[in-house]
Amino acid sequence: MENALNEKSFQDKIDEGISIEPKDWMPETYRKHVLRQISQHAHSEIIGMQPEGNWITRAPSLRRKMVLLAKVQDEAGHGLYLYSAAESMGVTRDELLDQLHTGKAKYSSIFNYPTLTWADIGAVGWLVDGAAIMNQVMLQRTSYGPYARAMVRICKEESFHQRQGFEIMTVLSEGSSEQKEMAQDALNRWWWPSLMMFGPPDEESPNSANALKWKIKREGNDELRQRFVNQTVPQAAILGLKVPDTDLKWNEAKKGYDFGTPNWAEFKNVISGNGPCNKERIANKIHSHKEGAWVREAAEAYAAKKNKASIAA
Ligand code: BYC
């Protein structure tokens, strides 16, 4: 009886838009749900530093190096605000990190794709941070107070990140034919994984119903993905680059683009720990990126594959 009353006043608070604070009563299912999302989000910020961090020493100018360094530092800050928000739910940072290192906690699928060229740093800022903002704006009003407050600052910084990426893509796409080709190649490789950042389609999203009821998420995965496509396709046109989707076309009736289906089998593979990089990461725990070796190996493997394909052609 007492529990039913607690549940009712909890849901009433949510419905009235009153945030839930650490000492408030909350159902255990809500606590677990929010903790899962915050911890995944925090890990994504930290793991997300790695593909970009490896380019700090390779950035083509001092200015680019400084900007990238600042961006990667911001991501570390985001991870730390989010770990603090998670700790307010009664878990220690050691426990959170242990879950990451043992593969129990997920992190965003996107960070399992390697950054092979400098253009990838542009594509990550433009597309990955672009998708992150699209998803995170609503999280500034998520129902758990500490998470919402962390997101306000994070969103401010993300918009700078998106712009720095777009600027890199602008310079490359206006450069030599090799630079333009590099930008197009980066778009080809990052487009579909970026669409997967929004999670599976709504009908296959087991967490969405509770997330929406409890106002943890305020919009569905498909709605946000559609908005991202609508925003990004015209940006690709400004860059003179082609979005790698033969099904993409403007739909006047819905005032948005129809687009193809991401490879959900690949997504499932990546989030279950079998992506191009995560298997190795989990196996080697924290040391897999030591001294940039992983980026160099991935770049070599990619160059060899490309070379093989051009010989075959
Ligand atoms: N990757 O029921 P669903 C950044 C999992 S970093 C991996 O729809 P939900 C940046 C999902 O966890 C910011 N797993 O889930 C940093 C669930 O499995 P579990 C990244 C994914 O939670 C450095 C299952 O699939 N942003 O910006 O309602 C450099 C079913 O999904 C993914 C965030 O972390 C995925 N993409 O909705 C540059 C945002 N998608 O847990 C940039 C915060 C789904 O039941 N997170 N799964 O085993 C969210 O907004 C939501 O968690 C999601 C998924 C929209 C991602």
Short mmCIF file of C-alpha atoms and ligand atoms in Angstrom, two decimals:
data_model
loop_
_atom_site.label_atom_id
_atom_site.label_comp_id
_atom_site.label_asym_id
_atom_site.label_seq_id
_atom_site.Cartn_x
_atom_site.Cartn_y
_atom_site.Cartn_z
CA MET A 1 0.00 0.00 0.00
CA GLU A 2 2.75 2.44 1.03
CA ASN A 3 4.71 1.51 -2.06
CA ALA A 4 1.70 2.14 -4.33
CA LEU A 5 1.28 5.59 -2.74
CA ASN A 6 4.96 6.35 -3.21
CA GLU A 7 4.77 5.25 -6.84
CA LYS A 8 1.77 7.48 -7.44
CA SER A 9 3.32 10.58 -5.93
CA PHE A 10 6.56 9.82 -7.82
CA GLN A 11 4.70 9.63 -11.16
CA ASP A 12 2.68 12.76 -10.28
CA LYS A 13 5.92 14.66 -9.73
CA ILE A 14 7.25 13.48 -13.08
CA ASP A 15 4.03 14.44 -14.83
CA GLU A 16 4.16 17.91 -13.27
CA GLY A 17 7.74 18.36 -14.47
CA ILE A 18 9.28 18.37 -10.97
CA SER A 19 12.75 16.90 -11.07
CA ILE A 20 13.69 13.85 -9.03
CA GLU A 21 16.61 14.55 -6.68
CA PRO A 22 19.03 12.03 -5.12
CA LYS A 23 17.33 11.89 -1.70
CA ASP A 24 13.79 11.63 -3.11
CA TRP A 25 11.94 8.33 -3.06
CA MET A 26 12.13 6.60 -6.43
CA PRO A 27 11.19 3.13 -7.66
CA GLU A 28 14.17 0.80 -7.87
CA THR A 29 13.37 0.25 -11.58
CA TYR A 30 13.71 4.01 -12.20
CA ARG A 31 17.00 4.16 -10.29
CA LYS A 32 18.43 1.26 -12.31
CA HIS A 33 17.20 2.71 -15.61
CA VAL A 34 18.66 6.16 -15.04
CA LEU A 35 21.89 4.75 -13.68
CA ARG A 36 22.28 2.52 -16.74
CA GLN A 37 21.84 5.47 -19.08
CA ILE A 38 24.07 7.90 -17.16
CA SER A 39 26.81 5.32 -16.78
CA GLN A 40 26.69 4.43 -20.50
CA HIS A 41 26.74 8.11 -21.32
CA ALA A 42 29.71 8.80 -19.02
CA HIS A 43 31.66 5.87 -20.46
CA SER A 44 30.90 7.10 -23.98
CA GLU A 45 32.41 10.48 -23.20
CA ILE A 46 35.57 8.87 -21.81
CA ILE A 47 35.96 6.18 -24.48
CA GLY A 48 35.03 8.78 -27.10
CA MET A 49 38.21 10.69 -26.27
CA GLN A 50 40.36 7.86 -27.57
CA PRO A 51 39.78 7.91 -31.35
CA GLU A 52 40.23 11.71 -31.37
CA GLY A 53 42.97 11.83 -28.75
CA ASN A 54 45.17 9.76 -31.00
CA TRP A 55 45.11 12.58 -33.58
CA ILE A 56 46.32 15.33 -31.24
CA THR A 57 49.95 14.67 -32.16
CA ARG A 58 49.05 14.34 -35.85
CA ALA A 59 46.88 17.45 -36.25
CA PRO A 60 48.07 19.38 -39.33
CA SER A 61 48.76 22.72 -37.60
CA LEU A 62 49.29 24.26 -34.17
CA ARG A 63 45.81 25.81 -34.33
CA ARG A 64 44.19 22.46 -35.14
CA LYS A 65 46.18 20.82 -32.35
CA MET A 66 45.02 23.40 -29.79
CA VAL A 67 41.39 23.14 -30.84
CA LEU A 68 41.42 19.34 -30.79
CA LEU A 69 43.17 19.29 -27.44
CA ALA A 70 40.51 21.59 -25.98
CA LYS A 71 37.73 19.46 -27.43
CA VAL A 72 39.15 16.22 -26.06
CA GLN A 73 39.58 17.87 -22.64
CA ASP A 74 35.93 18.92 -22.77
CA GLU A 75 34.93 15.29 -23.32
CA ALA A 76 36.89 14.29 -20.21
CA GLY A 77 35.00 16.97 -18.27
CA HIS A 78 31.67 15.62 -19.58
CA GLY A 79 32.62 12.14 -18.42
CA LEU A 80 33.47 13.49 -14.97
CA TYR A 81 30.21 15.47 -14.53
CA LEU A 82 28.31 12.36 -15.57
CA TYR A 83 30.22 10.02 -13.26
CA SER A 84 29.37 12.45 -10.43
CA ALA A 85 25.69 12.37 -11.43
CA ALA A 86 25.82 8.55 -11.42
CA GLU A 87 27.53 8.52 -8.00
CA SER A 88 24.59 10.50 -6.60
CA MET A 89 22.56 7.30 -7.15
CA GLY A 90 24.68 5.36 -4.68
CA VAL A 91 27.28 3.71 -6.88
CA THR A 92 31.01 4.29 -6.61
CA ARG A 93 33.23 5.36 -9.48
CA ASP A 94 35.32 2.22 -9.04
CA GLU A 95 32.20 0.12 -9.52
CA LEU A 96 31.31 2.07 -12.66
CA LEU A 97 34.79 1.66 -14.12
CA ASP A 98 34.85 -2.00 -13.23
CA GLN A 99 31.61 -2.48 -15.19
CA LEU A 100 33.21 -0.74 -18.16
CA HIS A 101 36.39 -2.76 -18.05
CA THR A 102 34.60 -6.08 -17.69
CA GLY A 103 32.29 -5.25 -20.60
CA LYS A 104 29.15 -5.20 -18.40
CA ALA A 105 28.46 -1.56 -19.17
CA LYS A 106 28.00 -0.43 -22.74
CA TYR A 107 29.29 2.73 -24.35
CA SER A 108 28.11 4.38 -27.55
CA SER A 109 28.46 2.11 -30.59
CA ILE A 110 30.04 4.94 -32.58
CA PHE A 111 33.31 4.76 -30.67
CA ASN A 112 33.99 1.31 -31.98
CA TYR A 113 34.86 2.72 -35.39
CA PRO A 114 38.45 3.77 -36.01
CA THR A 115 39.55 7.29 -37.01
CA LEU A 116 41.76 6.47 -39.99
CA THR A 117 42.47 9.87 -41.55
CA TRP A 118 42.46 13.52 -40.50
CA ALA A 119 39.09 13.92 -42.27
CA ASP A 120 37.65 11.51 -39.70
CA ILE A 121 38.28 14.13 -37.03
CA GLY A 122 36.14 16.52 -39.09
CA ALA A 123 33.46 13.86 -39.57
CA VAL A 124 33.42 13.00 -35.86
CA GLY A 125 32.86 16.64 -34.87
CA TRP A 126 30.32 17.31 -37.59
CA LEU A 127 28.35 14.04 -37.47
CA VAL A 128 29.05 12.39 -34.12
CA ASP A 129 28.87 15.55 -32.03
CA GLY A 130 26.01 16.71 -34.28
CA ALA A 131 24.05 13.53 -33.50
CA ALA A 132 25.01 13.78 -29.83
CA ILE A 133 23.57 17.32 -29.57
CA MET A 134 20.38 16.28 -31.34
CA ASN A 135 19.93 13.59 -28.71
CA GLN A 136 21.17 15.54 -25.72
CA VAL A 137 19.19 18.77 -25.98
CA MET A 138 16.16 16.93 -24.56
CA LEU A 139 18.32 15.47 -21.79
CA GLN A 140 18.74 18.97 -20.31
CA ARG A 141 15.14 18.43 -19.14
CA THR A 142 15.49 14.78 -18.20
CA SER A 143 13.64 13.96 -14.97
CA TYR A 144 16.67 13.14 -12.78
CA GLY A 145 18.01 16.50 -11.56
CA PRO A 146 21.77 15.83 -11.40
CA TYR A 147 21.74 14.35 -14.93
CA ALA A 148 19.72 17.28 -16.32
CA ARG A 149 22.05 19.87 -14.76
CA ALA A 150 25.16 18.11 -16.09
CA MET A 151 23.61 18.13 -19.56
CA VAL A 152 23.14 21.92 -19.64
CA ARG A 153 26.88 22.53 -19.60
CA ILE A 154 27.63 19.56 -21.84
CA CYS A 155 25.28 20.81 -24.56
CA LYS A 156 26.95 24.24 -24.63
CA GLU A 157 30.30 22.64 -25.26
CA GLU A 158 28.98 20.13 -27.81
CA SER A 159 27.85 22.86 -30.15
CA PHE A 160 31.44 24.18 -30.34
CA HIS A 161 32.56 20.61 -31.07
CA GLN A 162 30.12 20.25 -33.93
CA ARG A 163 31.29 23.54 -35.47
CA GLN A 164 34.98 22.65 -35.26
CA GLY A 165 34.23 19.41 -37.11
CA PHE A 166 32.23 21.19 -39.79
CA GLU A 167 35.04 23.70 -40.23
CA ILE A 168 37.57 20.91 -40.83
CA MET A 169 35.19 19.37 -43.39
CA THR A 170 34.71 22.77 -45.08
CA VAL A 171 38.46 23.28 -45.49
CA LEU A 172 38.97 19.76 -46.85
CA SER A 173 36.03 19.89 -49.22
CA GLU A 174 37.32 23.18 -50.67
CA GLY A 175 40.87 21.83 -50.94
CA SER A 176 42.70 19.62 -53.44
CA SER A 177 40.94 16.69 -55.09
CA GLU A 178 42.73 14.34 -52.65
CA GLN A 179 41.44 16.34 -49.69
CA LYS A 180 37.91 16.33 -51.06
CA GLU A 181 38.15 12.59 -51.62
CA MET A 182 39.32 12.16 -48.03
CA ALA A 183 36.32 14.16 -46.77
CA GLN A 184 33.94 12.08 -48.89
CA ASP A 185 35.53 8.85 -47.68
CA ALA A 186 35.09 9.97 -44.05
CA LEU A 187 31.43 10.82 -44.68
CA ASN A 188 30.92 7.41 -46.32
CA ARG A 189 32.29 5.59 -43.30
CA TRP A 190 30.73 7.72 -40.52
CA TRP A 191 27.24 8.35 -41.91
CA TRP A 192 25.55 5.06 -41.03
CA PRO A 193 27.24 4.57 -37.64
CA SER A 194 26.12 8.14 -36.76
CA LEU A 195 22.49 7.22 -37.50
CA MET A 196 22.89 4.20 -35.21
CA MET A 197 23.86 6.49 -32.30
CA PHE A 198 20.15 7.16 -31.76
CA GLY A 199 19.58 3.54 -30.82
CA PRO A 200 17.42 0.86 -32.45
CA PRO A 201 14.09 1.66 -34.15
CA ASP A 202 11.36 2.53 -31.60
CA GLU A 203 9.55 -0.77 -32.04
CA GLU A 204 12.73 -2.62 -31.11
CA SER A 205 13.72 -0.34 -28.24
CA PRO A 206 12.98 -2.17 -24.96
CA ASN A 207 13.78 0.85 -22.76
CA SER A 208 11.82 3.55 -24.60
CA ALA A 209 8.39 2.97 -23.01
CA ASN A 210 9.64 3.48 -19.44
CA ALA A 211 12.07 6.18 -20.51
CA LEU A 212 9.21 8.21 -22.00
CA LYS A 213 6.80 7.50 -19.12
CA TRP A 214 9.41 8.68 -16.61
CA LYS A 215 10.57 11.55 -18.87
CA ILE A 216 14.12 10.29 -18.87
CA LYS A 217 13.96 10.55 -22.67
CA ARG A 218 11.47 13.04 -24.01
CA GLU A 219 11.54 11.93 -27.64
CA GLY A 220 11.80 8.59 -29.39
CA ASN A 221 14.88 7.22 -31.14
CA ASP A 222 13.30 7.44 -34.63
CA GLU A 223 12.07 11.00 -34.22
CA LEU A 224 15.54 12.22 -33.25
CA ARG A 225 17.21 10.22 -36.02
CA GLN A 226 14.82 11.77 -38.57
CA ARG A 227 15.60 15.27 -37.27
CA PHE A 228 19.31 14.59 -37.54
CA VAL A 229 18.96 13.45 -41.17
CA ASN A 230 16.86 16.52 -42.01
CA GLN A 231 19.47 18.82 -40.49
CA THR A 232 22.57 17.11 -41.85
CA VAL A 233 21.70 16.38 -45.48
CA PRO A 234 21.64 20.10 -46.44
CA GLN A 235 24.97 20.56 -44.61
CA ALA A 236 26.50 17.81 -46.77
CA ALA A 237 25.18 19.66 -49.83
CA ILE A 238 26.91 22.86 -48.65
CA LEU A 239 30.14 20.88 -48.41
CA GLY A 240 29.57 19.48 -51.91
CA LEU A 241 29.65 15.93 -50.49
CA LYS A 242 27.32 13.07 -51.25
CA VAL A 243 25.45 11.29 -48.46
CA PRO A 244 26.05 7.55 -49.05
CA ASP A 245 22.40 6.57 -49.21
CA THR A 246 20.75 5.73 -52.54
CA ASP A 247 17.30 5.76 -50.88
CA LEU A 248 17.65 9.33 -49.66
CA LYS A 249 15.02 11.66 -51.06
CA TRP A 250 13.01 14.66 -49.92
CA ASN A 251 9.44 13.82 -48.93
CA GLU A 252 7.35 16.97 -49.29
CA ALA A 253 4.36 15.49 -47.43
CA LYS A 254 6.34 14.83 -44.27
CA LYS A 255 8.67 17.81 -44.81
CA GLY A 256 11.62 15.55 -44.21
CA TYR A 257 13.87 13.08 -45.96
CA ASP A 258 13.06 9.44 -46.55
CA PHE A 259 16.22 7.47 -45.97
CA GLY A 260 17.57 3.93 -46.07
CA THR A 261 17.79 1.47 -43.20
CA PRO A 262 20.95 1.36 -41.11
CA ASN A 263 22.54 -2.06 -40.83
CA TRP A 264 20.95 -3.13 -37.55
CA ALA A 265 22.76 -6.48 -37.61
CA GLU A 266 26.05 -4.55 -37.54
CA PHE A 267 24.70 -2.37 -34.70
CA LYS A 268 23.79 -5.43 -32.61
CA ASN A 269 27.20 -6.88 -33.27
CA VAL A 270 28.94 -3.68 -32.20
CA ILE A 271 26.94 -3.16 -29.01
CA SER A 272 27.44 -6.76 -27.98
CA GLY A 273 31.19 -6.21 -27.95
CA ASN A 274 32.15 -7.38 -31.46
CA GLY A 275 32.72 -4.07 -33.25
CA PRO A 276 35.89 -3.20 -35.19
CA CYS A 277 37.58 -1.96 -32.01
CA ASN A 278 35.67 -2.87 -28.86
CA LYS A 279 36.60 -6.53 -28.66
CA GLU A 280 40.24 -5.64 -28.56
CA ARG A 281 39.54 -2.83 -26.09
CA ILE A 282 37.72 -5.03 -23.65
CA ALA A 283 40.32 -7.78 -23.96
CA ASN A 284 43.16 -5.37 -23.31
CA LYS A 285 41.14 -3.33 -20.83
CA ILE A 286 42.57 0.12 -20.40
CA HIS A 287 45.79 -0.33 -22.32
CA SER A 288 44.60 -0.96 -25.86
CA HIS A 289 45.27 2.60 -27.00
CA LYS A 290 48.67 2.91 -25.46
CA GLU A 291 50.89 5.28 -27.46
CA GLY A 292 48.46 5.39 -30.39
CA ALA A 293 49.43 1.90 -31.52
CA TRP A 294 45.82 0.96 -32.17
CA VAL A 295 45.23 3.87 -34.58
CA ARG A 296 48.39 3.08 -36.49
CA GLU A 297 47.43 -0.59 -36.78
CA ALA A 298 43.91 0.24 -37.92
CA ALA A 299 45.24 2.76 -40.47
CA GLU A 300 47.66 0.18 -41.84
CA ALA A 301 44.96 -2.48 -42.09
CA TYR A 302 42.65 -0.02 -43.86
CA ALA A 303 45.37 1.08 -46.32
CA ALA A 304 46.19 -2.57 -47.08
CA LYS A 305 42.51 -3.35 -47.72
CA LYS A 306 42.13 -0.33 -50.02
CA ASN A 307 45.29 -1.26 -51.86
CA LYS A 308 44.03 -4.82 -52.36
CA ALA A 309 40.70 -3.52 -53.69
CA SER A 310 42.40 -1.19 -56.17
CA ILE A 311 44.69 -4.00 -57.40
CA ALA A 312 41.62 -6.26 -57.85
CA ALA A 313 39.85 -3.51 -59.84
N1 BYC B 1 25.40 2.48 -28.54
O1 BYC B 1 16.04 0.56 -25.57
P1 BYC B 1 17.07 1.40 -26.27
C1 BYC B 1 29.69 12.11 -27.27
C2 BYC B 1 21.57 -0.09 -26.40
S1 BYC B 1 29.33 10.81 -26.19
C3 BYC B 1 25.46 1.46 -27.66
O2 BYC B 1 16.58 2.29 -27.34
P2 BYC B 1 17.76 3.65 -24.58
C4 BYC B 1 31.07 12.30 -27.69
C5 BYC B 1 20.81 0.35 -25.16
O3 BYC B 1 21.72 0.70 -24.14
C6 BYC B 1 27.59 10.90 -25.93
N2 BYC B 1 24.35 0.88 -27.15
O4 BYC B 1 17.96 2.19 -25.19
C7 BYC B 1 32.11 11.91 -26.89
C8 BYC B 1 20.00 -0.88 -24.86
O5 BYC B 1 20.79 -1.88 -24.25
P3 BYC B 1 20.72 -2.14 -22.65
C9 BYC B 1 26.85 9.71 -26.40
C10 BYC B 1 23.17 1.40 -27.54
O6 BYC B 1 18.75 3.79 -23.49
C11 BYC B 1 33.41 12.00 -27.36
C12 BYC B 1 19.65 -1.41 -26.25
O7 BYC B 1 20.64 -0.90 -27.12
N3 BYC B 1 25.45 9.94 -26.11
O8 BYC B 1 28.82 12.81 -27.63
O9 BYC B 1 16.32 3.94 -24.27
C13 BYC B 1 33.67 12.50 -28.65
C14 BYC B 1 18.29 -0.99 -26.72
O10 BYC B 1 18.21 0.45 -26.88
C15 BYC B 1 23.06 2.47 -28.43
C16 BYC B 1 24.78 9.30 -25.14
O11 BYC B 1 25.31 8.43 -24.46
C17 BYC B 1 24.23 3.02 -28.94
N4 BYC B 1 24.23 4.04 -29.81
O12 BYC B 1 18.14 4.64 -25.78
C18 BYC B 1 32.62 12.91 -29.43
C19 BYC B 1 23.35 9.72 -24.93
N5 BYC B 1 21.74 2.74 -28.61
O13 BYC B 1 21.33 -0.94 -21.99
C20 BYC B 1 31.31 12.84 -28.98
C21 BYC B 1 22.66 9.13 -23.74
C22 BYC B 1 21.07 1.86 -27.89
O14 BYC B 1 19.28 -2.30 -22.29
N6 BYC B 1 21.93 7.94 -24.04
N7 BYC B 1 21.91 1.05 -27.25
O15 BYC B 1 21.55 -3.38 -22.45
C23 BYC B 1 20.71 7.92 -24.63
O16 BYC B 1 20.17 8.94 -24.98
C24 BYC B 1 20.02 6.59 -24.82
O17 BYC B 1 20.63 5.64 -23.95
C25 BYC B 1 20.06 6.06 -26.29
C26 BYC B 1 19.44 4.64 -26.32
C27 BYC B 1 19.24 6.97 -27.19
C28 BYC B 1 21.49 5.95 -26.80
#
